Amino acid sequence: MSSEGDAVGGPPQPAGGPDGPREPRERRAPGPHRGGPRYRRRILLAVAVAVLGVTGIVGAGAAATGHGGAAPVRAVAHRTASPAGEPLREVTEPEADLLHAAEQILLRDCMRDRGFVYEPVPRQPVPDARDFPYVVDDPEWARRHGYGSDLDRKREEISTEGVNERYFRSLPQERRAPAITAANGSRPDGLTARAPDGLKISRSPDGCQSQAERGLYPDLAAWFQARVTVDSLPPLRGGQVIDDGEFRGATRKWSACMNAAGYAFQDPAAARAALPPPDRPLPREREVAMAVAEADCARSSGLAETAARLDRKYDTELREKYGHDVTAWLRFRLDALPRARGVVEADAER
């Protein structure tokens, strides 16, 4: 889904302990394909507010291995026009920043009205983080960050020591549950959407996250359905790419290249699986050398080009198949821009 930092609305993750933040409660009923893709969140805000952390820094082979995820849905212009007559398109990066900033302001104000403190957080708290859904294919990035363990550590620090996390921990125990309820609502139902794999996802329409979204997207139920669908497409697409015979053939060439460089991995997912956790990374020189070899081999073997081409192919097919919700997603975001601009400008004048 979008890379904007949503506060709640993701599916449930393991809850924190009694002294830590908990994931927003959202009810998900099993659909006909229990093994289908899931859209995920990472706890990043202290009042159990989850941001779309998306897929981690490096997520090669995500759909097949469970590590990371495919790149965000790429929505191109459609014939359908917005009410203003503008052809539907994905918002630009500055426009996405605007939508995020406005939602954060609305969330902050709602939490304040309910007696709690919330500080807006940036849309991209670790700006240099990249998502490589199939293979690391940028040698320059790899030379700077290896597989991104340094960026993972920065993100983990933000997720545990940010201003909102510290505020949540400072609350008396009896105030923590009300803070979570203020952010997420009292019960994880009232808004329901069905993902493309049949999974039923529900959340509360009453928390501050829902109120903030409603301020930008008045038809919250339709927005939620569109959002769930669009957020489900990248892992669907990733699975199709990885299962494609062309991808497997290019992966064999990549593997031969890596073996020649001294790294015996069958595919990029195996390289991911061999990495230690970010808090105990490989020595930097080894991590960088391995990541650079992966990126160089991705280019020389044709895997990078093949993955990008197949990703575009399946992206187009999925957008056609789920065109109603994709079109709604585009329309909602474009229509929200004037409202978001008004929120940000009014806040600046306070």
PDB file of N, CA and C in Angstrom, residues 143-204:
ATOM      1  N   ARG A 143      27.135  -0.437  -1.703  1.00  0.00           N
ATOM      2  CA  ARG A 143      28.429   0.012  -1.170  1.00  0.00           C
ATOM      3  C   ARG A 143      28.244   0.887   0.063  1.00  0.00           C
ATOM      4  N   ARG A 144      27.149   1.614   0.119  1.00  0.00           N
ATOM      5  CA  ARG A 144      26.903   2.478   1.278  1.00  0.00           C
ATOM      6  C   ARG A 144      26.313   1.703   2.453  1.00  0.00           C
ATOM      7  N   HIS A 145      25.425   0.752   2.145  1.00  0.00           N
ATOM      8  CA  HIS A 145      24.635   0.149   3.222  1.00  0.00           C
ATOM      9  C   HIS A 145      24.695  -1.373   3.281  1.00  0.00           C
ATOM     10  N   GLY A 146      25.409  -2.006   2.387  1.00  0.00           N
ATOM     11  CA  GLY A 146      25.390  -3.461   2.382  1.00  0.00           C
ATOM     12  C   GLY A 146      23.985  -3.958   2.120  1.00  0.00           C
ATOM     13  N   TYR A 147      23.465  -4.753   3.046  1.00  0.00           N
ATOM     14  CA  TYR A 147      22.075  -5.198   2.957  1.00  0.00           C
ATOM     15  C   TYR A 147      21.136  -4.325   3.789  1.00  0.00           C
ATOM     16  N   GLY A 148      21.648  -3.233   4.324  1.00  0.00           N
ATOM     17  CA  GLY A 148      20.794  -2.309   5.062  1.00  0.00           C
ATOM     18  C   GLY A 148      20.713  -2.564   6.543  1.00  0.00           C
ATOM     19  N   SER A 149      21.643  -3.336   7.105  1.00  0.00           N
ATOM     20  CA  SER A 149      21.565  -3.587   8.546  1.00  0.00           C
ATOM     21  C   SER A 149      21.723  -2.298   9.339  1.00  0.00           C
ATOM     22  N   ASP A 150      22.516  -1.346   8.819  1.00  0.00           N
ATOM     23  CA  ASP A 150      22.652  -0.064   9.515  1.00  0.00           C
ATOM     24  C   ASP A 150      21.334   0.690   9.538  1.00  0.00           C
ATOM     25  N   LEU A 151      20.597   0.619   8.436  1.00  0.00           N
ATOM     26  CA  LEU A 151      19.308   1.301   8.366  1.00  0.00           C
ATOM     27  C   LEU A 151      18.267   0.584   9.218  1.00  0.00           C
ATOM     28  N   ASP A 152      18.343  -0.737   9.261  1.00  0.00           N
ATOM     29  CA  ASP A 152      17.437  -1.482  10.143  1.00  0.00           C
ATOM     30  C   ASP A 152      17.642  -1.079  11.598  1.00  0.00           C
ATOM     31  N   ARG A 153      18.890  -0.900  11.978  1.00  0.00           N
ATOM     32  CA  ARG A 153      19.159  -0.507  13.365  1.00  0.00           C
ATOM     33  C   ARG A 153      18.619   0.890  13.650  1.00  0.00           C
ATOM     34  N   LYS A 154      18.744   1.788  12.683  1.00  0.00           N
ATOM     35  CA  LYS A 154      18.177   3.126  12.862  1.00  0.00           C
ATOM     36  C   LYS A 154      16.664   3.049  13.016  1.00  0.00           C
ATOM     37  N   ARG A 155      16.047   2.228  12.202  1.00  0.00           N
ATOM     38  CA  ARG A 155      14.592   2.108  12.259  1.00  0.00           C
ATOM     39  C   ARG A 155      14.149   1.489  13.581  1.00  0.00           C
ATOM     40  N   GLU A 156      14.910   0.514  14.049  1.00  0.00           N
ATOM     41  CA  GLU A 156      14.577  -0.097  15.329  1.00  0.00           C
ATOM     42  C   GLU A 156      14.719   0.911  16.458  1.00  0.00           C
ATOM     43  N   GLU A 157      15.738   1.747  16.381  1.00  0.00           N
ATOM     44  CA  GLU A 157      15.909   2.778  17.407  1.00  0.00           C
ATOM     45  C   GLU A 157      14.728   3.738  17.406  1.00  0.00           C
ATOM     46  N   ILE A 158      14.276   4.126  16.212  1.00  0.00           N
ATOM     47  CA  ILE A 158      13.114   5.008  16.122  1.00  0.00           C
ATOM     48  C   ILE A 158      11.883   4.322  16.703  1.00  0.00           C
ATOM     49  N   SER A 159      11.748   3.024  16.430  1.00  0.00           N
ATOM     50  CA  SER A 159      10.544   2.308  16.856  1.00  0.00           C
ATOM     51  C   SER A 159      10.492   2.091  18.358  1.00  0.00           C
ATOM     52  N   THR A 160      11.620   2.228  19.032  1.00  0.00           N
ATOM     53  CA  THR A 160      11.628   1.995  20.479  1.00  0.00           C
ATOM     54  C   THR A 160      11.939   3.239  21.295  1.00  0.00           C
ATOM     55  N   GLU A 161      12.608   4.219  20.688  1.00  0.00           N
ATOM     56  CA  GLU A 161      13.051   5.377  21.458  1.00  0.00           C
ATOM     57  C   GLU A 161      12.548   6.699  20.900  1.00  0.00           C
ATOM     58  N   GLY A 162      11.561   6.664  20.019  1.00  0.00           N
ATOM     59  CA  GLY A 162      10.997   7.901  19.504  1.00  0.00           C
ATOM     60  C   GLY A 162      10.222   8.651  20.570  1.00  0.00           C
ATOM     61  N   VAL A 163       9.882   9.902  20.264  1.00  0.00           N
ATOM     62  CA  VAL A 163       9.218  10.743  21.262  1.00  0.00           C
ATOM     63  C   VAL A 163       7.888  10.141  21.698  1.00  0.00           C
ATOM     64  N   ASN A 164       7.152   9.533  20.782  1.00  0.00           N
ATOM     65  CA  ASN A 164       5.867   8.946  21.140  1.00  0.00           C
ATOM     66  C   ASN A 164       6.035   7.674  21.967  1.00  0.00           C
ATOM     67  N   GLU A 165       7.077   6.897  21.653  1.00  0.00           N
ATOM     68  CA  GLU A 165       7.347   5.713  22.467  1.00  0.00           C
ATOM     69  C   GLU A 165       7.688   6.110  23.904  1.00  0.00           C
ATOM     70  N   ARG A 166       8.519   7.123  24.030  1.00  0.00           N
ATOM     71  CA  ARG A 166       8.900   7.565  25.374  1.00  0.00           C
ATOM     72  C   ARG A 166       7.689   8.106  26.126  1.00  0.00           C
ATOM     73  N   TYR A 167       6.816   8.816  25.422  1.00  0.00           N
ATOM     74  CA  TYR A 167       5.603   9.325  26.067  1.00  0.00           C
ATOM     75  C   TYR A 167       4.733   8.172  26.553  1.00  0.00           C
ATOM     76  N   PHE A 168       4.548   7.169  25.706  1.00  0.00           N
ATOM     77  CA  PHE A 168       3.711   6.040  26.100  1.00  0.00           C
ATOM     78  C   PHE A 168       4.268   5.362  27.347  1.00  0.00           C
ATOM     79  N   ARG A 169       5.578   5.160  27.371  1.00  0.00           N
ATOM     80  CA  ARG A 169       6.178   4.504  28.535  1.00  0.00           C
ATOM     81  C   ARG A 169       6.073   5.361  29.795  1.00  0.00           C
ATOM     82  N   SER A 170       5.962   6.674  29.601  1.00  0.00           N
ATOM     83  CA  SER A 170       5.867   7.553  30.766  1.00  0.00           C
ATOM     84  C   SER A 170       4.476   7.572  31.379  1.00  0.00           C
ATOM     85  N   LEU A 171       3.482   7.073  30.640  1.00  0.00           N
ATOM     86  CA  LEU A 171       2.118   7.090  31.160  1.00  0.00           C
ATOM     87  C   LEU A 171       1.980   6.117  32.326  1.00  0.00           C
ATOM     88  N   PRO A 172       1.187   6.477  33.332  1.00  0.00           N
ATOM     89  CA  PRO A 172       0.855   5.496  34.370  1.00  0.00           C
ATOM     90  C   PRO A 172       0.177   4.285  33.735  1.00  0.00           C
ATOM     91  N   GLN A 173       0.335   3.157  34.362  1.00  0.00           N
ATOM     92  CA  GLN A 173      -0.205   1.929  33.798  1.00  0.00           C
ATOM     93  C   GLN A 173      -1.692   2.059  33.475  1.00  0.00           C
ATOM     94  N   GLU A 174      -2.445   2.724  34.340  1.00  0.00           N
ATOM     95  CA  GLU A 174      -3.890   2.815  34.136  1.00  0.00           C
ATOM     96  C   GLU A 174      -4.267   3.730  32.972  1.00  0.00           C
ATOM     97  N   ARG A 175      -3.303   4.504  32.466  1.00  0.00           N
ATOM     98  CA  ARG A 175      -3.601   5.399  31.341  1.00  0.00           C
ATOM     99  C   ARG A 175      -3.229   4.780  30.002  1.00  0.00           C
ATOM    100  N   ARG A 176      -2.527   3.678  30.015  1.00  0.00           N
ATOM    101  CA  ARG A 176      -2.040   3.133  28.751  1.00  0.00           C
ATOM    102  C   ARG A 176      -3.157   2.520  27.908  1.00  0.00           C
ATOM    103  N   ALA A 177      -4.016   1.736  28.533  1.00  0.00           N
ATOM    104  CA  ALA A 177      -5.129   1.157  27.775  1.00  0.00           C
ATOM    105  C   ALA A 177      -6.043   2.237  27.208  1.00  0.00           C
ATOM    106  N   PRO A 178      -6.398   3.276  27.975  1.00  0.00           N
ATOM    107  CA  PRO A 178      -7.189   4.353  27.377  1.00  0.00           C
ATOM    108  C   PRO A 178      -6.479   5.049  26.217  1.00  0.00           C
ATOM    109  N   ALA A 179      -5.151   5.163  26.283  1.00  0.00           N
ATOM    110  CA  ALA A 179      -4.422   5.773  25.169  1.00  0.00           C
ATOM    111  C   ALA A 179      -4.539   4.927  23.912  1.00  0.00           C
ATOM    112  N   ILE A 180      -4.430   3.611  24.081  1.00  0.00           N
ATOM    113  CA  ILE A 180      -4.570   2.716  22.938  1.00  0.00           C
ATOM    114  C   ILE A 180      -5.984   2.792  22.371  1.00  0.00           C
ATOM    115  N   THR A 181      -6.978   2.825  23.260  1.00  0.00           N
ATOM    116  CA  THR A 181      -8.367   2.939  22.811  1.00  0.00           C
ATOM    117  C   THR A 181      -8.596   4.251  22.084  1.00  0.00           C
ATOM    118  N   ALA A 182      -8.014   5.329  22.587  1.00  0.00           N
ATOM    119  CA  ALA A 182      -8.166   6.622  21.918  1.00  0.00           C
ATOM    120  C   ALA A 182      -7.615   6.560  20.499  1.00  0.00           C
ATOM    121  N   ALA A 183      -6.485   5.913  20.330  1.00  0.00           N
ATOM    122  CA  ALA A 183      -5.875   5.836  19.004  1.00  0.00           C
ATOM    123  C   ALA A 183      -6.625   4.895  18.079  1.00  0.00           C
ATOM    124  N   ASN A 184      -7.041   3.731  18.609  1.00  0.00           N
ATOM    125  CA  ASN A 184      -7.520   2.653  17.753  1.00  0.00           C
ATOM    126  C   ASN A 184      -9.011   2.389  17.820  1.00  0.00           C
ATOM    127  N   GLY A 185      -9.704   2.953  18.798  1.00  0.00           N
ATOM    128  CA  GLY A 185     -11.093   2.611  19.008  1.00  0.00           C
ATOM    129  C   GLY A 185     -11.216   1.471  20.004  1.00  0.00           C
ATOM    130  N   SER A 186     -12.431   1.261  20.477  1.00  0.00           N
ATOM    131  CA  SER A 186     -12.624   0.294  21.560  1.00  0.00           C
ATOM    132  C   SER A 186     -12.697  -1.140  21.077  1.00  0.00           C
ATOM    133  N   ARG A 187     -13.200  -1.363  19.864  1.00  0.00           N
ATOM    134  CA  ARG A 187     -13.352  -2.728  19.357  1.00  0.00           C
ATOM    135  C   ARG A 187     -12.887  -2.771  17.908  1.00  0.00           C
ATOM    136  N   PRO A 188     -12.227  -3.867  17.512  1.00  0.00           N
ATOM    137  CA  PRO A 188     -11.728  -3.971  16.144  1.00  0.00           C
ATOM    138  C   PRO A 188     -12.804  -4.421  15.163  1.00  0.00           C
ATOM    139  N   ASP A 189     -13.901  -3.710  15.130  1.00  0.00           N
ATOM    140  CA  ASP A 189     -14.933  -4.003  14.148  1.00  0.00           C
ATOM    141  C   ASP A 189     -15.693  -2.724  13.834  1.00  0.00           C
ATOM    142  N   GLY A 190     -16.541  -2.795  12.848  1.00  0.00           N
ATOM    143  CA  GLY A 190     -17.283  -1.624  12.399  1.00  0.00           C
ATOM    144  C   GLY A 190     -16.909  -1.224  10.989  1.00  0.00           C
ATOM    145  N   LEU A 191     -15.641  -1.379  10.644  1.00  0.00           N
ATOM    146  CA  LEU A 191     -15.165  -1.234   9.269  1.00  0.00           C
ATOM    147  C   LEU A 191     -14.665  -2.601   8.820  1.00  0.00           C
ATOM    148  N   THR A 192     -15.134  -3.065   7.679  1.00  0.00           N
ATOM    149  CA  THR A 192     -14.742  -4.385   7.206  1.00  0.00           C
ATOM    150  C   THR A 192     -14.410  -4.320   5.726  1.00  0.00           C
ATOM    151  N   ALA A 193     -13.341  -4.988   5.356  1.00  0.00           N
ATOM    152  CA  ALA A 193     -12.953  -5.091   3.950  1.00  0.00           C
ATOM    153  C   ALA A 193     -12.492  -6.514   3.690  1.00  0.00           C
ATOM    154  N   ARG A 194     -12.537  -6.900   2.424  1.00  0.00           N
ATOM    155  CA  ARG A 194     -12.071  -8.234   2.061  1.00  0.00           C
ATOM    156  C   ARG A 194     -10.900  -8.101   1.099  1.00  0.00           C
ATOM    157  N   ALA A 195      -9.799  -8.736   1.454  1.00  0.00           N
ATOM    158  CA  ALA A 195      -8.598  -8.694   0.631  1.00  0.00           C
ATOM    159  C   ALA A 195      -8.771  -9.607  -0.584  1.00  0.00           C
ATOM    160  N   PRO A 196      -7.946  -9.428  -1.618  1.00  0.00           N
ATOM    161  CA  PRO A 196      -8.073 -10.271  -2.808  1.00  0.00           C
ATOM    162  C   PRO A 196      -7.956 -11.762  -2.533  1.00  0.00           C
ATOM    163  N   ASP A 197      -7.253 -12.158  -1.476  1.00  0.00           N
ATOM    164  CA  ASP A 197      -7.129 -13.587  -1.170  1.00  0.00           C
ATOM    165  C   ASP A 197      -8.305 -14.111  -0.364  1.00  0.00           C
ATOM    166  N   GLY A 198      -9.312 -13.257  -0.131  1.00  0.00           N
ATOM    167  CA  GLY A 198     -10.498 -13.675   0.595  1.00  0.00           C
ATOM    168  C   GLY A 198     -10.474 -13.375   2.071  1.00  0.00           C
ATOM    169  N   LEU A 199      -9.355 -12.885   2.574  1.00  0.00           N
ATOM    170  CA  LEU A 199      -9.244 -12.600   3.995  1.00  0.00           C
ATOM    171  C   LEU A 199     -10.118 -11.405   4.364  1.00  0.00           C
ATOM    172  N   LYS A 200     -10.905 -11.565   5.413  1.00  0.00           N
ATOM    173  CA  LYS A 200     -11.770 -10.499   5.905  1.00  0.00           C
ATOM    174  C   LYS A 200     -11.027  -9.722   6.985  1.00  0.00           C
ATOM    175  N   ILE A 201     -10.945  -8.414   6.832  1.00  0.00           N
ATOM    176  CA  ILE A 201     -10.183  -7.563   7.740  1.00  0.00           C
ATOM    177  C   ILE A 201     -11.123  -6.511   8.312  1.00  0.00           C
ATOM    178  N   SER A 202     -11.113  -6.377   9.625  1.00  0.00           N
ATOM    179  CA  SER A 202     -12.002  -5.427  10.292  1.00  0.00           C
ATOM    180  C   SER A 202     -11.213  -4.542  11.238  1.00  0.00           C
ATOM    181  N   ARG A 203     -11.691  -3.333  11.424  1.00  0.00           N
ATOM    182  CA  ARG A 203     -11.100  -2.416  12.384  1.00  0.00           C
ATOM    183  C   ARG A 203     -12.166  -1.459  12.875  1.00  0.00           C
ATOM    184  N   SER A 204     -11.841  -0.709  13.898  1.00  0.00           N
ATOM    185  CA  SER A 204     -12.792   0.229  14.479  1.00  0.00           C
ATOM    186  C   SER A 204     -12.872   1.499  13.643  1.00  0.00           C
TER     187      SER A 204
END
